[in-house]
Every structure is written in structure tokens, then in C-alpha cells.
Coordinates of N, CA and C in Angstrom, one line a residue:
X13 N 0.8 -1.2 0.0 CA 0.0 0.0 0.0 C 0.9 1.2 0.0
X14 N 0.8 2.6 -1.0 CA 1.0 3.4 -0.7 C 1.3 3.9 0.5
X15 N 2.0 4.8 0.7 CA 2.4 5.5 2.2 C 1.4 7.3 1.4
X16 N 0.8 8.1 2.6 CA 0.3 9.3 2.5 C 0.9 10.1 3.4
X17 N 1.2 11.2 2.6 CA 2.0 12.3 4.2 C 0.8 12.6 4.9
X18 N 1.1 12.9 5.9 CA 0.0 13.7 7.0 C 0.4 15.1 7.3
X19 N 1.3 15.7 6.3 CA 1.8 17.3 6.5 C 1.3 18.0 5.2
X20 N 0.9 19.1 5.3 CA 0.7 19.7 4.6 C 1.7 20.9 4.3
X21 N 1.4 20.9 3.1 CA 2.9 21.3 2.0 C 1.9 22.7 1.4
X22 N 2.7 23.8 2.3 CA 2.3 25.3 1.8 C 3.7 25.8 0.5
X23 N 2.4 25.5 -0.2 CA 3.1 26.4 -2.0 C 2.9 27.6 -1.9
X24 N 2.1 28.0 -0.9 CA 2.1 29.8 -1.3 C 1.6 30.2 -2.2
X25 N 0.5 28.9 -2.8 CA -0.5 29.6 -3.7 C -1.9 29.9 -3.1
X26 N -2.4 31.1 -3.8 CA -3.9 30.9 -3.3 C -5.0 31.7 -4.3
X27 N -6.3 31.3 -4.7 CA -7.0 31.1 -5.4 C -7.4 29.9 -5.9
X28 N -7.8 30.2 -7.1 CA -7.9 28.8 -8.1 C -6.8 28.4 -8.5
X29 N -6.8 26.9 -8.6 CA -5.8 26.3 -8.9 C -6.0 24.9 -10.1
X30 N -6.4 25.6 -11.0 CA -6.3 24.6 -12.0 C -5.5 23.9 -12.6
X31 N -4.3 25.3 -12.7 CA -3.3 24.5 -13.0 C -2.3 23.5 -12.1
X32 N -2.6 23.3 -11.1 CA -2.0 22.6 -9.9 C -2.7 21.5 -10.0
X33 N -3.9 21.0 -10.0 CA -4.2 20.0 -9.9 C -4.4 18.7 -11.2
X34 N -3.7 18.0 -11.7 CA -3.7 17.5 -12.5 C -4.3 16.0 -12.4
X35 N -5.0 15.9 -13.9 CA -6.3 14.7 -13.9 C -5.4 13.0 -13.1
X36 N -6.4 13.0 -12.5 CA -5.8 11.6 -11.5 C -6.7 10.9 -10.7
X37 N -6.4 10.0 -9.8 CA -7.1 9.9 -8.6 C -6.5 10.5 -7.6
X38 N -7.5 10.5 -6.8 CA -7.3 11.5 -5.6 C -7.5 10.9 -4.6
X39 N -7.6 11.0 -2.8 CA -8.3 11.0 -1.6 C -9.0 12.4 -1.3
X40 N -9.7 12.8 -1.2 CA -10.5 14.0 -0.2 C -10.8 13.6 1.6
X41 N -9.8 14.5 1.7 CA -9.8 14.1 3.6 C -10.4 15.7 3.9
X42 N -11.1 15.6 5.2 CA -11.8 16.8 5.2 C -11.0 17.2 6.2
X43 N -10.6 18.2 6.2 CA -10.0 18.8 7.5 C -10.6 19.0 8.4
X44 N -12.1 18.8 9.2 CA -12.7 19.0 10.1 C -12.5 17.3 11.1
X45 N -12.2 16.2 10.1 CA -12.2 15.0 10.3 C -10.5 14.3 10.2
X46 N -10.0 14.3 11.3 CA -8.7 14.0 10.8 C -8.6 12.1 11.0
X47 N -7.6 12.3 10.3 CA -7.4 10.7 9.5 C -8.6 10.3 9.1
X48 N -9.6 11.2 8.6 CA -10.5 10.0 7.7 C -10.6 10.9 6.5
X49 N -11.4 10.0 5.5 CA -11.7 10.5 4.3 C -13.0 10.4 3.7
X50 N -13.1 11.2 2.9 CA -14.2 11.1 2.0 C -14.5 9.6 1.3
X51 N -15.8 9.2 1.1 CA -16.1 7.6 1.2 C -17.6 7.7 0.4
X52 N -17.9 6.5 -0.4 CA -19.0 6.1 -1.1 C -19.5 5.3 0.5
X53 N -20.8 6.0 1.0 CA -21.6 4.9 1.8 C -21.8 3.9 1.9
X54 N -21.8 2.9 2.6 CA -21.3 1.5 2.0 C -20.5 0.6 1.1
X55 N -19.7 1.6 0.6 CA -18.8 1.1 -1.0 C -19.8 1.5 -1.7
X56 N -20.9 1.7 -1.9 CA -21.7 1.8 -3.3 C -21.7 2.2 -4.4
X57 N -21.9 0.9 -5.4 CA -21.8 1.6 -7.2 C -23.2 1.9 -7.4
X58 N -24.3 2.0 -6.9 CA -25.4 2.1 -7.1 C -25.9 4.1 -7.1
X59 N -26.2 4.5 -8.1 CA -26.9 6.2 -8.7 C -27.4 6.6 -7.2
X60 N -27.5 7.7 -6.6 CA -27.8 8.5 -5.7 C -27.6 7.8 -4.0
X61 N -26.1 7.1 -4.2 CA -25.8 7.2 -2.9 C -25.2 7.9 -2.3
X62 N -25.2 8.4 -1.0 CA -24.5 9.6 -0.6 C -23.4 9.2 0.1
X63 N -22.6 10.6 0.2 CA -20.9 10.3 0.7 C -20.9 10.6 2.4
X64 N -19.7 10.1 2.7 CA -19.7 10.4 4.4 C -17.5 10.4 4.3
X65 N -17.7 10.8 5.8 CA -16.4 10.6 6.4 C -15.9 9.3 7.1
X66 N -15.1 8.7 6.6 CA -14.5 7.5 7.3 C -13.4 7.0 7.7
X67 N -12.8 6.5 8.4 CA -11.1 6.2 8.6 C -10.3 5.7 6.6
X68 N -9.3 5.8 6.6 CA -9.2 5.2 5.6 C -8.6 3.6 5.7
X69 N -9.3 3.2 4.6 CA -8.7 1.8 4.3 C -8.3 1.6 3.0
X70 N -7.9 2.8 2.0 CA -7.3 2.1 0.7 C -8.4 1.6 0.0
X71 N -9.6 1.9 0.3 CA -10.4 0.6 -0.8 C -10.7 1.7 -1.6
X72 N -11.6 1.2 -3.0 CA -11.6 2.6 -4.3 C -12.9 3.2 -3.9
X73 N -14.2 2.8 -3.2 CA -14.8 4.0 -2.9 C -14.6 5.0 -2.0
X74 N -13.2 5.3 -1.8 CA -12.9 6.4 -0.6 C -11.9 6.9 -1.5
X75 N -11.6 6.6 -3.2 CA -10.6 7.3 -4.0 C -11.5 8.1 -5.3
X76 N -10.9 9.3 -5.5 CA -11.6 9.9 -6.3 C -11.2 10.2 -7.8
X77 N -11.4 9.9 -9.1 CA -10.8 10.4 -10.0 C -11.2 11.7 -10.0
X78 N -10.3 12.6 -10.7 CA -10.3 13.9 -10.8 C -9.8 14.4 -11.9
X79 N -11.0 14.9 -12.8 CA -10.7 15.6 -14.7 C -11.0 16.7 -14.7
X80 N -10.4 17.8 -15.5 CA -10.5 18.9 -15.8 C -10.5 19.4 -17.2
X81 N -11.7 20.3 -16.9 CA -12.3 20.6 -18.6 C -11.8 22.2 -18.9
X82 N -10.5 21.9 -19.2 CA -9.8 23.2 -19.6 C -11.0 24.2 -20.4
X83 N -12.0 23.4 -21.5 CA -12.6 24.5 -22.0 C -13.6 25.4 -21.6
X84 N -14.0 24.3 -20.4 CA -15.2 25.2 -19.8 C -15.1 25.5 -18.2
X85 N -13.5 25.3 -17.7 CA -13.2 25.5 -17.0 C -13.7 25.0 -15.4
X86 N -13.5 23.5 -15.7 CA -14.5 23.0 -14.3 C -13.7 21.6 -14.1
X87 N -14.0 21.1 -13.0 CA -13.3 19.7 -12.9 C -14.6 18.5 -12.7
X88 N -14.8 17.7 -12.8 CA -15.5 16.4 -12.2 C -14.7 15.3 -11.3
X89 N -15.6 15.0 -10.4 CA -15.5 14.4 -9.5 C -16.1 12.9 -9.5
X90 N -15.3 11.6 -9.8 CA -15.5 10.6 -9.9 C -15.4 9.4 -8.8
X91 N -15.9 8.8 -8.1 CA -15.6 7.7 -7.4 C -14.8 6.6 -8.5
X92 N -14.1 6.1 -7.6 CA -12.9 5.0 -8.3 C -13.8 3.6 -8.2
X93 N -14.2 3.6 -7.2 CA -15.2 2.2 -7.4 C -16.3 1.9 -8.4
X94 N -17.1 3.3 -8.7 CA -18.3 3.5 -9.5 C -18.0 4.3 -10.9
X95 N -17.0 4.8 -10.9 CA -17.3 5.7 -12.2 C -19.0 6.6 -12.8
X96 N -19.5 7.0 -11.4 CA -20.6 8.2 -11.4 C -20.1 8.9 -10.7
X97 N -21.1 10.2 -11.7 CA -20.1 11.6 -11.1 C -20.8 12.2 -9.8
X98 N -20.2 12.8 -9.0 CA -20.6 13.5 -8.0 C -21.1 14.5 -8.4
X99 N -22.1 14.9 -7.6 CA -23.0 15.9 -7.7 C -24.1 16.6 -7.2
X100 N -24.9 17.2 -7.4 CA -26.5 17.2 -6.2 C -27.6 17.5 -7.7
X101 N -28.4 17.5 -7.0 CA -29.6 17.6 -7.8 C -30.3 18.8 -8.5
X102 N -30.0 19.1 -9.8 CA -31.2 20.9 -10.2 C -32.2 21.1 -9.5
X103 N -32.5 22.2 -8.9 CA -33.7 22.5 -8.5 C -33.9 24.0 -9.4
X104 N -35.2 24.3 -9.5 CA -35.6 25.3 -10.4 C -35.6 26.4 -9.8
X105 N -35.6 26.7 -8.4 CA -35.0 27.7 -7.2 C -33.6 28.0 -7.2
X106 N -32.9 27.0 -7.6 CA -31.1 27.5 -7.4 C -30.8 27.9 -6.2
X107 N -31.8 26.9 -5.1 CA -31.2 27.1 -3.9 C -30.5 25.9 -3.4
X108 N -29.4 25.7 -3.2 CA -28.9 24.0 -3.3 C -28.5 24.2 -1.8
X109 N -28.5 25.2 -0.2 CA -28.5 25.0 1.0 C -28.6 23.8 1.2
X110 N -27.2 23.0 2.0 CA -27.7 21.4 2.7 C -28.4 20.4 1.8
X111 N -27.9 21.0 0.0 CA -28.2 20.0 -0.7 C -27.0 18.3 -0.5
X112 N -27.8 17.1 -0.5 CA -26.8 16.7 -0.2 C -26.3 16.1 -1.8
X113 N -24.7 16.1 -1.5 CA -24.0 15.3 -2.9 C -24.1 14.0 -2.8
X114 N -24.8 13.5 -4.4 CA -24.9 12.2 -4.1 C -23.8 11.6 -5.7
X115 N -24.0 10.3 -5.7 CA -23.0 10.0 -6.9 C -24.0 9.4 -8.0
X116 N -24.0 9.8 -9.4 CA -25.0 9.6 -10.6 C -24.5 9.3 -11.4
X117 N -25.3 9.0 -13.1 CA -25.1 9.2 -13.8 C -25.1 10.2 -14.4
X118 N -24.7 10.3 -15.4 CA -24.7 11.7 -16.3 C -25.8 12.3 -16.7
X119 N -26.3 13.2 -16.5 CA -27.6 13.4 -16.6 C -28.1 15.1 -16.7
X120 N -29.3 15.5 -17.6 CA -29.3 17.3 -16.9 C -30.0 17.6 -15.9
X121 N -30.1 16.7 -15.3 CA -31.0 16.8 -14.3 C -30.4 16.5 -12.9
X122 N -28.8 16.7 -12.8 CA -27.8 17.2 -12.0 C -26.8 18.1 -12.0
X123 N -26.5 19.0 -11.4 CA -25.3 19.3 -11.5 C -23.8 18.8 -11.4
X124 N -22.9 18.7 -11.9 CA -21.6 18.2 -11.5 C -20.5 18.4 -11.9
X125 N -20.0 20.1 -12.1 CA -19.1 20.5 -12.4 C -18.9 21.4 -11.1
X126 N -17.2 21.3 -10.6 CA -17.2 21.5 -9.6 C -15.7 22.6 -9.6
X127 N -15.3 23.8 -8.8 CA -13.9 24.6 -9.0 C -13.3 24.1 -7.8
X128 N -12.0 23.9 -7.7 CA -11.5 23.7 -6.6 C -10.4 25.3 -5.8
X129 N -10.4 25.0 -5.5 CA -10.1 26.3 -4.1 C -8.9 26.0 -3.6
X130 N -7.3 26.7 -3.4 CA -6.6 26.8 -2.2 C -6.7 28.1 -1.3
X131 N -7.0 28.2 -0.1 CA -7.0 29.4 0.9 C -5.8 28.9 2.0
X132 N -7.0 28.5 3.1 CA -5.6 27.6 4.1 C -5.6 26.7 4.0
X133 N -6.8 25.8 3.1 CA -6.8 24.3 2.8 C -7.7 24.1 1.3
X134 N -7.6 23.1 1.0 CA -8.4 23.0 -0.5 C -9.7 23.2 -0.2
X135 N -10.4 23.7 -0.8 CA -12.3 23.8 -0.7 C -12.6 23.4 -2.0
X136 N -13.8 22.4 -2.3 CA -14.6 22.8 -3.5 C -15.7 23.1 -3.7
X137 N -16.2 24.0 -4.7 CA -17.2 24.6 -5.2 C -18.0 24.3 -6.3
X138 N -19.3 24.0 -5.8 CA -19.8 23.9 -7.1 C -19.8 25.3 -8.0
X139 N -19.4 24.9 -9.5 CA -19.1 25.9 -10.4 C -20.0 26.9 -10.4
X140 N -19.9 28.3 -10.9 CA -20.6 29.7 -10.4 C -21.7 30.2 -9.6
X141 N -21.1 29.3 -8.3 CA -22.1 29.4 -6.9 C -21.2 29.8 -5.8
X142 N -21.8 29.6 -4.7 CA -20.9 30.0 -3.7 C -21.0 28.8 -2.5
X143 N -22.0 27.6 -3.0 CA -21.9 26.6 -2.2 C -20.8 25.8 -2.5
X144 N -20.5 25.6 -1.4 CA -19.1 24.7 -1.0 C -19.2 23.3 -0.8
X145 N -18.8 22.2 -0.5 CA -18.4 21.2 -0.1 C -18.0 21.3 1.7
X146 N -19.6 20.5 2.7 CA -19.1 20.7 4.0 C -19.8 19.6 4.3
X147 N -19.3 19.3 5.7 CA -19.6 18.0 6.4 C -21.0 18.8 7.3
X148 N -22.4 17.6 7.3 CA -23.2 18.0 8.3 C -23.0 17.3 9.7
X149 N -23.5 17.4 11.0 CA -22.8 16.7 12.3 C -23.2 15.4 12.3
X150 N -23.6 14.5 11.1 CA -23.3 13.6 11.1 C -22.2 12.6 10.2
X151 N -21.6 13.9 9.4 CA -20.1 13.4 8.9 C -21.1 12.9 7.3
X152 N -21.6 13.7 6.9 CA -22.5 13.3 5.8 C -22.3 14.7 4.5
X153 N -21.8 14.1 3.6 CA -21.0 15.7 2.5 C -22.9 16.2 1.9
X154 N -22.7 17.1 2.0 CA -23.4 17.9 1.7 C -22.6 19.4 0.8
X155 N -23.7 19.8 0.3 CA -22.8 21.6 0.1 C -24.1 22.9 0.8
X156 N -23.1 24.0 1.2 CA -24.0 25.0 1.9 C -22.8 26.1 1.5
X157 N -24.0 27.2 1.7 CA -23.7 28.2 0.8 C -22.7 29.0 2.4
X158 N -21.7 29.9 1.5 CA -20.9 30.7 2.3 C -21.2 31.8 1.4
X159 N -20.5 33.4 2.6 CA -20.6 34.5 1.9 C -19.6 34.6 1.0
X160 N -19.7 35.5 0.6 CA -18.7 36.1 -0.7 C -17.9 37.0 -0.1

């Protein structure tokens, strides 16, 4: 098994960082949760299951592919186990508050283009919103909106 640092490595960049992040798999560890990571609920390859926080064990639904669409300027977010994209659901209000991200098919009847963020730690956003990617208190990914 891979070895993962547990330090964080300040580049002294901050904004968007597209160009830093290049197409791969990933882990997403939440910083509110230390030593665990982002995880498909149960393992699941099955369309609208939702994500949570959990210790890691290396397995592929806790690994995320990660592609970037230079032209339209957005990345996708893939589970390694499932190959469905991360996302939450259109609503006709455009209010996506405590919408939770679930994992799908391709579809327009989700959103799933997402910007990634360095500040003091990576954030992601869904694309030209201001909802983020946050854990609710039961360790369950959701996005909620922050100010500007």
C-alpha cells in the first residue's frame, strides 16, 4: 500500500488552482475529520448514494478520480469504485442550501461541475455558486452556501 503524508505542504499559492491540480485519482480528507476521508456509503456503485467521512482503508470507494475541462473551466469528480459523477440535484430555485452530494449518472438533471479552491486548505465549489463542499454533524457531504 501506498504510504500518504500527514503534512501539509504550503506552495504559497492561493486562489484557483487549475493549474496545480492534474487529472488523477485522488483521496479528499476533510479537514474538520482528521485521519478519515471522503467515502461512497457503504462502498456503493449504485446512482444516488451519498458520501460520508470515514477512517481510511485504501479501498476505491474512498478514491476519487479527478478531470479537468480546460474548456469550460470546471473539474469532475468521480468515485474509483463506481465511475458516477458527484453531484447534487437541479432545483428550479437555485437554492442547493444542505443539498446533499450524491453519486450519478450523467444526466441534466444534475449538477456536476465543480472549482477547486486553495485558501488555508483546499475547498470545493460547485461551479458559479458560492456553495461549498461541508460535512453536516453527522459526517454526511453535503454543500451550503458561504458568503462572498
Amino acid at each position: 500500500m501506498a504510504e500518504y503524508s500527514d503534512k501539509f505542504v504550503d506552495t504559497g499559492l492561493k486562489g484557483e488552482i487549475q493549474h496545480v491540480i492534474h487529472d488523477g485519482v485522488y483521496l479528499i480528507s476533510p479537514i474538520v475529520c482528521n485521519n478519515e476521508v471522503l467515502g461512497i456509503h457503504n462502498k456503493s456503485v449504485l446512482p444516488y448514494m451519498s458520501l460520508n467521512s470515514n477512517k481510511f482503508t485504501g479501498e476505491a470507494h474512498q478514491m476519487f478520480i479527478i478531470k479537468y475541462n480546460k474548456k469550460d473551466d470546471y473539474f469532475t469528480l468521480m468515485p474509483l469504485n463506481s465511475f458516477l459523477y458527484l453531484g447534487v440535484e437541479k432545483k428550479q430555485d437555485s437554492n442547493y442550501n444542505a443539498s446533499e452530494v450524491v453519486q450519478y449518472s450523467e444526466s441534466d438533471d444534475h449538477l456536476s461541475n465543480w472549482q477547486i479552491y486553495l485558501d488555508d486548505h483546499f475547498s470545493i465549489r460547485l461551479k458559479g455558486t458560492n456553495y461549498y463542499f461541508e460535512y453536516n454533524k453527522n459526517k454526511w457531504l453535503e454543500i451550503l452556501l458561504k458568503g462572498k
